[in-house]
PDB file of C-alpha atoms in Angstrom:
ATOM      1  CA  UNK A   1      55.028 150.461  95.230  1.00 71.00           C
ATOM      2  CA  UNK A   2      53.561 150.257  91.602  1.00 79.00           C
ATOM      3  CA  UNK A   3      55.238 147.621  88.841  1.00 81.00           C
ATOM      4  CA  UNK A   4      54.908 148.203  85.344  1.00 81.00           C
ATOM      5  CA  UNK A   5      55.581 145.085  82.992  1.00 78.00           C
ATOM      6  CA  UNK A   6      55.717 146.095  79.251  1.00 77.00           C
ATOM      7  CA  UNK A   7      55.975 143.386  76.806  1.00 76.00           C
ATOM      8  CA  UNK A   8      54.479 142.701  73.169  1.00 78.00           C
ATOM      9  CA  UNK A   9      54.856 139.280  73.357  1.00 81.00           C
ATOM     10  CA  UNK A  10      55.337 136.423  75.806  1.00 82.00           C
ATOM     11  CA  UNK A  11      56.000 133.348  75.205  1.00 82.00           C
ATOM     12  CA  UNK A  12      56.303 129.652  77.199  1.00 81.00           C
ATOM     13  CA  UNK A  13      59.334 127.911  77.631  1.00 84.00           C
ATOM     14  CA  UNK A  14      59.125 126.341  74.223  1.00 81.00           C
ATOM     15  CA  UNK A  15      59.402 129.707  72.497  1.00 80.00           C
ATOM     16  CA  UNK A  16      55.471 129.821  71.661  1.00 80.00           C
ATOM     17  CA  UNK A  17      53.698 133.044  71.922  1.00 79.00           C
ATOM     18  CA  UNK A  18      50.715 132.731  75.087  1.00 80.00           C
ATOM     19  CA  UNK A  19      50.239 136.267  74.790  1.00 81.00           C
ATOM     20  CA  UNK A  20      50.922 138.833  71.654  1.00 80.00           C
ATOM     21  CA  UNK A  21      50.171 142.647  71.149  1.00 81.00           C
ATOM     22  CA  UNK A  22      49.800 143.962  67.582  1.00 81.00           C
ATOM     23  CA  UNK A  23      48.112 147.154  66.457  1.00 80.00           C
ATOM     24  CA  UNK A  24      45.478 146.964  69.624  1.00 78.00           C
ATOM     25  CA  UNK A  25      44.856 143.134  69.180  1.00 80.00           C
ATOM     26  CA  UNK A  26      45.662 140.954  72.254  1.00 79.00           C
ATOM     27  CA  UNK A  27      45.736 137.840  71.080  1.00 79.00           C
ATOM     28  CA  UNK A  28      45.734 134.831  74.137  1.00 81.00           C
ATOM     29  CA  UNK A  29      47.030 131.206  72.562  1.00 77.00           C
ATOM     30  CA  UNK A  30      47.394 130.207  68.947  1.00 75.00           C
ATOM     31  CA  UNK A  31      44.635 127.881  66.706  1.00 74.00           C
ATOM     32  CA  UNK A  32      44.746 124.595  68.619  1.00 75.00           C
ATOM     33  CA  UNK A  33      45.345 125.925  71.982  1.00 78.00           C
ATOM     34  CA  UNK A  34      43.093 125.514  75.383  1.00 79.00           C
ATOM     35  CA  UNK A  35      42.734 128.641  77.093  1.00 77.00           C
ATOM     36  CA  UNK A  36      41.370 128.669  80.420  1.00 76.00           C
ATOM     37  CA  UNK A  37      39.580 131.297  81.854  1.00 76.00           C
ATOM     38  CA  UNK A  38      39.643 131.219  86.248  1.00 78.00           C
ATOM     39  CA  UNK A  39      36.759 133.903  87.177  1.00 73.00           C
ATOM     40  CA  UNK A  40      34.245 135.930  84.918  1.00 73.00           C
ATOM     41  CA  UNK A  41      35.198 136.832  81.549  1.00 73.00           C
ATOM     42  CA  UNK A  42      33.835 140.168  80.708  1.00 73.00           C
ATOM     43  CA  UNK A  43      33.091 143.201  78.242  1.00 72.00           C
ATOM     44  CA  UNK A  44      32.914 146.353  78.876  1.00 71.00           C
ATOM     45  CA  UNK A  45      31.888 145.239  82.768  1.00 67.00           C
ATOM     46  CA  UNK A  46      29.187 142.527  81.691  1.00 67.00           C
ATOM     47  CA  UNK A  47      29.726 139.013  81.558  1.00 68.00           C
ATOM     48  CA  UNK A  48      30.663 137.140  78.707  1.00 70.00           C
ATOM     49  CA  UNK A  49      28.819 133.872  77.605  1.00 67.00           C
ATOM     50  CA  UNK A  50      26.195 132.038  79.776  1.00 71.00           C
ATOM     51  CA  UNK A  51      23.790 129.293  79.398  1.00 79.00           C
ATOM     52  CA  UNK A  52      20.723 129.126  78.102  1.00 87.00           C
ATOM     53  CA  UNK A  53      18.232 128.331  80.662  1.00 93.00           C
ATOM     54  CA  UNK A  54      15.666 128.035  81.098  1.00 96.00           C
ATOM     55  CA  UNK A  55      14.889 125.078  78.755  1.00 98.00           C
ATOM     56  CA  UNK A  56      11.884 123.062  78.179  1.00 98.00           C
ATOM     57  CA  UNK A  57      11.331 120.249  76.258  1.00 98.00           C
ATOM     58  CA  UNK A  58       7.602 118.579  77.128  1.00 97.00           C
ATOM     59  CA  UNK A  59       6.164 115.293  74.867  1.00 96.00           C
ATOM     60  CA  UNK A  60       2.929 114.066  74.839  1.00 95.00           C
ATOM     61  CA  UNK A  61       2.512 110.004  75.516  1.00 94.00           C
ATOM     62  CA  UNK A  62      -1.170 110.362  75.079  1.00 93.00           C
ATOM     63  CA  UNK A  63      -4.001 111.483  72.708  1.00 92.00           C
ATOM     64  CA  UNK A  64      -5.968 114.574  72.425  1.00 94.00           C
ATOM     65  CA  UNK A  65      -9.200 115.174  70.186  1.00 94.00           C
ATOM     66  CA  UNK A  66      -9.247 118.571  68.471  1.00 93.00           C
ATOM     67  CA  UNK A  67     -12.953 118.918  67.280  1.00 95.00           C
ATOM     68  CA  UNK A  68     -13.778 120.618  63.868  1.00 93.00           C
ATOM     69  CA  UNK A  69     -12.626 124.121  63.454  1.00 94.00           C
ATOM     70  CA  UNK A  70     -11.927 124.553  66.923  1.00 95.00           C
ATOM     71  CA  UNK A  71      -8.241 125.897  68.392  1.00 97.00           C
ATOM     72  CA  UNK A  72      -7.086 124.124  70.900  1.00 97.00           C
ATOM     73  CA  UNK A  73      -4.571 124.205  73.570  1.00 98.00           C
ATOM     74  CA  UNK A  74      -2.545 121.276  73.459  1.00 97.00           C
ATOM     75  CA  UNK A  75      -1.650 119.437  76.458  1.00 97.00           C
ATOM     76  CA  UNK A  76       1.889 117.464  77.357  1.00 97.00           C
ATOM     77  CA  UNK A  77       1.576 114.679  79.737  1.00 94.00           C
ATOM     78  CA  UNK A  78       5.713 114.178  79.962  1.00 95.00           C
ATOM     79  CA  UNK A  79       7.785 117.042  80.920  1.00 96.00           C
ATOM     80  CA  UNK A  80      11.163 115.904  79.900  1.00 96.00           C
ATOM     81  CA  UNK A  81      13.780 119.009  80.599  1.00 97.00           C
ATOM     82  CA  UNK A  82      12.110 121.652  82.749  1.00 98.00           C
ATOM     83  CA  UNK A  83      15.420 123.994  84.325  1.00 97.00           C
ATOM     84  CA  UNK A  84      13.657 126.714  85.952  1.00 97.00           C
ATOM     85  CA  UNK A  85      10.247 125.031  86.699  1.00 97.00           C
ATOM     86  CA  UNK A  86       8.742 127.271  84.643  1.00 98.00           C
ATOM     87  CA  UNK A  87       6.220 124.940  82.724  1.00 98.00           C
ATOM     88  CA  UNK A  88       2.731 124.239  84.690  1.00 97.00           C
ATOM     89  CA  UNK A  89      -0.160 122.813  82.818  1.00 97.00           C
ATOM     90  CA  UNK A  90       1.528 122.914  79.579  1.00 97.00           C
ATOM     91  CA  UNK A  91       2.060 127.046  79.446  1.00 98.00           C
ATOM     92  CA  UNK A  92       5.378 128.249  79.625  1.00 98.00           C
ATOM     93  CA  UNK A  93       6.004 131.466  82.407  1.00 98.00           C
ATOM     94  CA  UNK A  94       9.117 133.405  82.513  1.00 98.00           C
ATOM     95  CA  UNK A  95      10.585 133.077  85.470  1.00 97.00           C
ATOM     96  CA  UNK A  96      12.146 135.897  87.813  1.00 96.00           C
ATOM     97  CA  UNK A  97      15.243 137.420  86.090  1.00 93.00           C
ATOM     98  CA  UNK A  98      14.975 135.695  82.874  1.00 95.00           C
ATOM     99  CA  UNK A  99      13.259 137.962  80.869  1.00 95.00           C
ATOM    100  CA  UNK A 100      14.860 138.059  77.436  1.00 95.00           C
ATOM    101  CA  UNK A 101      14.858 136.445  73.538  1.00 97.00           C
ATOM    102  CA  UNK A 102      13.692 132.810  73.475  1.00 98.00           C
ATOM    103  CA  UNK A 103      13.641 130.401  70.486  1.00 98.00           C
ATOM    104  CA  UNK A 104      10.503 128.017  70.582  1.00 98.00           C
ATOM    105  CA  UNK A 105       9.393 124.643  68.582  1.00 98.00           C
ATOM    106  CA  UNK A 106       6.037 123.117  68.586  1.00 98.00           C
ATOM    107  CA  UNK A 107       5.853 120.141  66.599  1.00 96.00           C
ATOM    108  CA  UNK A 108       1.756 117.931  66.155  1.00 95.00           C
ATOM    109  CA  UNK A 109       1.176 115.080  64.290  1.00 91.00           C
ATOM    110  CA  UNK A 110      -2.562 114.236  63.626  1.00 89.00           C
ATOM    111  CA  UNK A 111      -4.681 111.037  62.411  1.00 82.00           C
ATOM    112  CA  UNK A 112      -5.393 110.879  59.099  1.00 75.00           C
ATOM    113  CA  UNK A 113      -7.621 114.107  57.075  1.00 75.00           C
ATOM    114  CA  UNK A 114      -9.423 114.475  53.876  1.00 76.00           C
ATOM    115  CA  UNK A 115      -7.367 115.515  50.700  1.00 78.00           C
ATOM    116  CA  UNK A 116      -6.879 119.340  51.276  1.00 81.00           C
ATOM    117  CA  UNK A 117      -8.211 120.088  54.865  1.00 87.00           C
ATOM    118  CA  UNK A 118      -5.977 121.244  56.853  1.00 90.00           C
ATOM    119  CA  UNK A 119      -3.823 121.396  60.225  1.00 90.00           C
ATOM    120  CA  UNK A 120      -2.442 124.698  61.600  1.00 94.00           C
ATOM    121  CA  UNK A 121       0.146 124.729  64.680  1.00 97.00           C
ATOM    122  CA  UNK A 122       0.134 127.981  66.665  1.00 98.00           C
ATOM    123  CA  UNK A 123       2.370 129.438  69.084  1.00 98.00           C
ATOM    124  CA  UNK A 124       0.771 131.686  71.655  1.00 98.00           C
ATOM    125  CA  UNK A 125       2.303 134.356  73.463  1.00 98.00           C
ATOM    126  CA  UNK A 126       0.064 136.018  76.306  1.00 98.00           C
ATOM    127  CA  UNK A 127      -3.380 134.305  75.090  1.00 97.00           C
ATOM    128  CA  UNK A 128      -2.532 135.127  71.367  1.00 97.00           C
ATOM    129  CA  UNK A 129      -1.693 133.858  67.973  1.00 98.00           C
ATOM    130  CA  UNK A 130       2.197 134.848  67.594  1.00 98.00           C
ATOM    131  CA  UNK A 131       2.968 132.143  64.422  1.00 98.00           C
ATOM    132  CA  UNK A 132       0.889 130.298  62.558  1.00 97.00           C
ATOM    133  CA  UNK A 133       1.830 127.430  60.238  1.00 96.00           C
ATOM    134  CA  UNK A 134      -1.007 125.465  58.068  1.00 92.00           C
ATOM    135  CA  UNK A 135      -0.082 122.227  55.976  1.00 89.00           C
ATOM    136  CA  UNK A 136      -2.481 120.680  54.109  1.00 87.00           C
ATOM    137  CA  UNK A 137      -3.602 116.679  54.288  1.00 81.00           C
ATOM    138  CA  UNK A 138      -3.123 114.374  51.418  1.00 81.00           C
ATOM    139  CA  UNK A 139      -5.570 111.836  50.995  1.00 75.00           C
ATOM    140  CA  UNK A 140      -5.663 109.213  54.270  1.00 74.00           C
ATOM    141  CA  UNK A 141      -2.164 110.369  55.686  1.00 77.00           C
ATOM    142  CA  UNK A 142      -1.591 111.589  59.245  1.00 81.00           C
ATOM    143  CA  UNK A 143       0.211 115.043  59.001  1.00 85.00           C
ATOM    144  CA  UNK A 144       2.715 116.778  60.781  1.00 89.00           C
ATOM    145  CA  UNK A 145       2.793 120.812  61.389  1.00 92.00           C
ATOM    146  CA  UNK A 146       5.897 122.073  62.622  1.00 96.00           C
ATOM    147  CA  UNK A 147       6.117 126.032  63.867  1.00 97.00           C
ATOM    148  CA  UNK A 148       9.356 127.942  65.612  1.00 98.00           C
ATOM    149  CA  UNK A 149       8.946 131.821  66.739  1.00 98.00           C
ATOM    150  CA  UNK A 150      12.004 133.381  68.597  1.00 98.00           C
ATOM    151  CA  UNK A 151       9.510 135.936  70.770  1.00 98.00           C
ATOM    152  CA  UNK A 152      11.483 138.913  73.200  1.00 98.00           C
ATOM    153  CA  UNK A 153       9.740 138.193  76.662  1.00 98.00           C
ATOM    154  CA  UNK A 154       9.486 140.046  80.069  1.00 98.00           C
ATOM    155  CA  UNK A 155       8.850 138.123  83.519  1.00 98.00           C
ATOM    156  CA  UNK A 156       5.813 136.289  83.691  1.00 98.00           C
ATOM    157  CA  UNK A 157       4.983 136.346  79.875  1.00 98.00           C
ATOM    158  CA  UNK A 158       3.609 133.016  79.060  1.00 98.00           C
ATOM    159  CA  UNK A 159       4.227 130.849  75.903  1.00 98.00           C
ATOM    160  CA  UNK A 160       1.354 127.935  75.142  1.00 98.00           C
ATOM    161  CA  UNK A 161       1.201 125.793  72.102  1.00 98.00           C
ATOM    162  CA  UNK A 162      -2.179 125.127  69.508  1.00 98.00           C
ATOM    163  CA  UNK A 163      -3.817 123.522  66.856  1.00 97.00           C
ATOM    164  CA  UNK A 164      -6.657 123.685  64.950  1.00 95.00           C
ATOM    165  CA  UNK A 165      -8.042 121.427  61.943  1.00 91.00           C
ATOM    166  CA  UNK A 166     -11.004 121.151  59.526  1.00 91.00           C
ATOM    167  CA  UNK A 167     -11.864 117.899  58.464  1.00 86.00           C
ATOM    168  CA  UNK A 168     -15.047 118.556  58.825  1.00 86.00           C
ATOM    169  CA  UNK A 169     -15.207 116.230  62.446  1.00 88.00           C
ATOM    170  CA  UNK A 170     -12.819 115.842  65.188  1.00 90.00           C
ATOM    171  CA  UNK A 171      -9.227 114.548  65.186  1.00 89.00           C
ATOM    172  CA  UNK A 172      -6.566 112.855  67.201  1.00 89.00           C
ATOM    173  CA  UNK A 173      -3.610 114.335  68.405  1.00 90.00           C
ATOM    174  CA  UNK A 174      -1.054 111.316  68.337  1.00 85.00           C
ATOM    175  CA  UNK A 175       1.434 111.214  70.999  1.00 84.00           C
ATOM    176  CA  UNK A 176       4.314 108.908  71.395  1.00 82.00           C
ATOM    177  CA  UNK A 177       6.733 108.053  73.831  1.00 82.00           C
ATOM    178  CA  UNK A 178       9.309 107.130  72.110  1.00 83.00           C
ATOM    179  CA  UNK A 179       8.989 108.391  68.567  1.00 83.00           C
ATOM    180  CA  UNK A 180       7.723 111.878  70.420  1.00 89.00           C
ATOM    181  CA  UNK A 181       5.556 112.853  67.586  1.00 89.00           C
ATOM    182  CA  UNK A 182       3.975 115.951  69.345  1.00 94.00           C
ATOM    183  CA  UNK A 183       6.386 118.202  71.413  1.00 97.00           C
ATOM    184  CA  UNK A 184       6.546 121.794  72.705  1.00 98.00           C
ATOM    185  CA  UNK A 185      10.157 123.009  73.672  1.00 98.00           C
ATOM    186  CA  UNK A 186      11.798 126.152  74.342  1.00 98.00           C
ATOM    187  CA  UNK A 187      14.846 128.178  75.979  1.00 98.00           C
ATOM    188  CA  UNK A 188      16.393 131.396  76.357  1.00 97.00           C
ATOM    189  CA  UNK A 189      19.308 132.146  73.655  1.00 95.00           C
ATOM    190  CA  UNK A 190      22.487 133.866  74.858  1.00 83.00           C
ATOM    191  CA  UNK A 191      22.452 137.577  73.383  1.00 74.00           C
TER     192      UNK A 191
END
């Protein structure tokens, strides 16, 4: 035997509406209420939310030297946050069943250039450049590039990080426990 329960509106034992039909618009709760969803939320048959994983977030603790006019990969000694495994020697590889839109960060701090040389960060997808950003040096400061890229990726795409300078001879990448001056991170964004 087959119920039918029509209602509009129902409401808890306080006389507050849970659950209220207007026009096509179910609306669950009211502004201030916890609702609590037991199973998978969907639409239209695919689930709603999720996380985004992978993540990586990898420092370097060490130095690197980047000679003149030269780009170069940049190595991370520390591998902070690594979900999926997905990071060996410093390239990023997307794993089985994540392929999708990831949002990526490489920051580098350098020693100190020559007024108006400069220091490029890169973001490489599959062995090439995908963003570029160049700052230029002020007179005997260290400099920091920062560059982001949100790239669309299938399986087993890779994701490295680069710099290049031209001071005219070669230059320190400064790591930093702590203070983690040069960092690579990444992760997949919920779409």
């Amino acid at each position: 035997m087959t119920s039918i329960l029509k209602a509009d509106t129902i409401q808890d034992t306080d006389g507050n509406n849970i659950i209220n039909e207007n026009s096509n618009t179910i609306t669950i709760g009211a502004s201030g209420d916890t609702t609590n969803i037991i199973g998978t939320l969907q639409n239209n048959g695919a689930a709603v939310g999720g996380a985004n994983t992978p993540i990586f977030f990898l420092n370097k603790t060490d130095s690197q030297s980047i000679s003149n006019n030269t780009t170069t990969k940049v190595t991370f000694n520390s591998e902070l946050i690594d979900t999926d495994s997905a990071v060996s020697s410093s390239t990023f590889t997307v794993p089985s069943g994540k392929a999708g839109k990831y949002f990526f960060v490489f920051t580098v701090t350098s020693e100190q250039g020559n007024d108006g040389d400069y220091l490029s960060a890169y973001i490489y997808h599959q062995g090439g450049i995908y963003a570029r950003t160049l700052n230029r040096y002020p007179a005997n400061v260290s400099l920091t590039s920062i560059v982001t890229a949100t790239i669309d990726l299938s399986v087993g795409e890779t994701v490295e990080a680069y710099v290049r300078q031209n001071t005219g001879s070669s230059q320190t990448v400064t790591g930093e426990t702590a203070e983690k001056r040069t960092t690579f991170t990444g992760y997949k964004l919920i779409t």
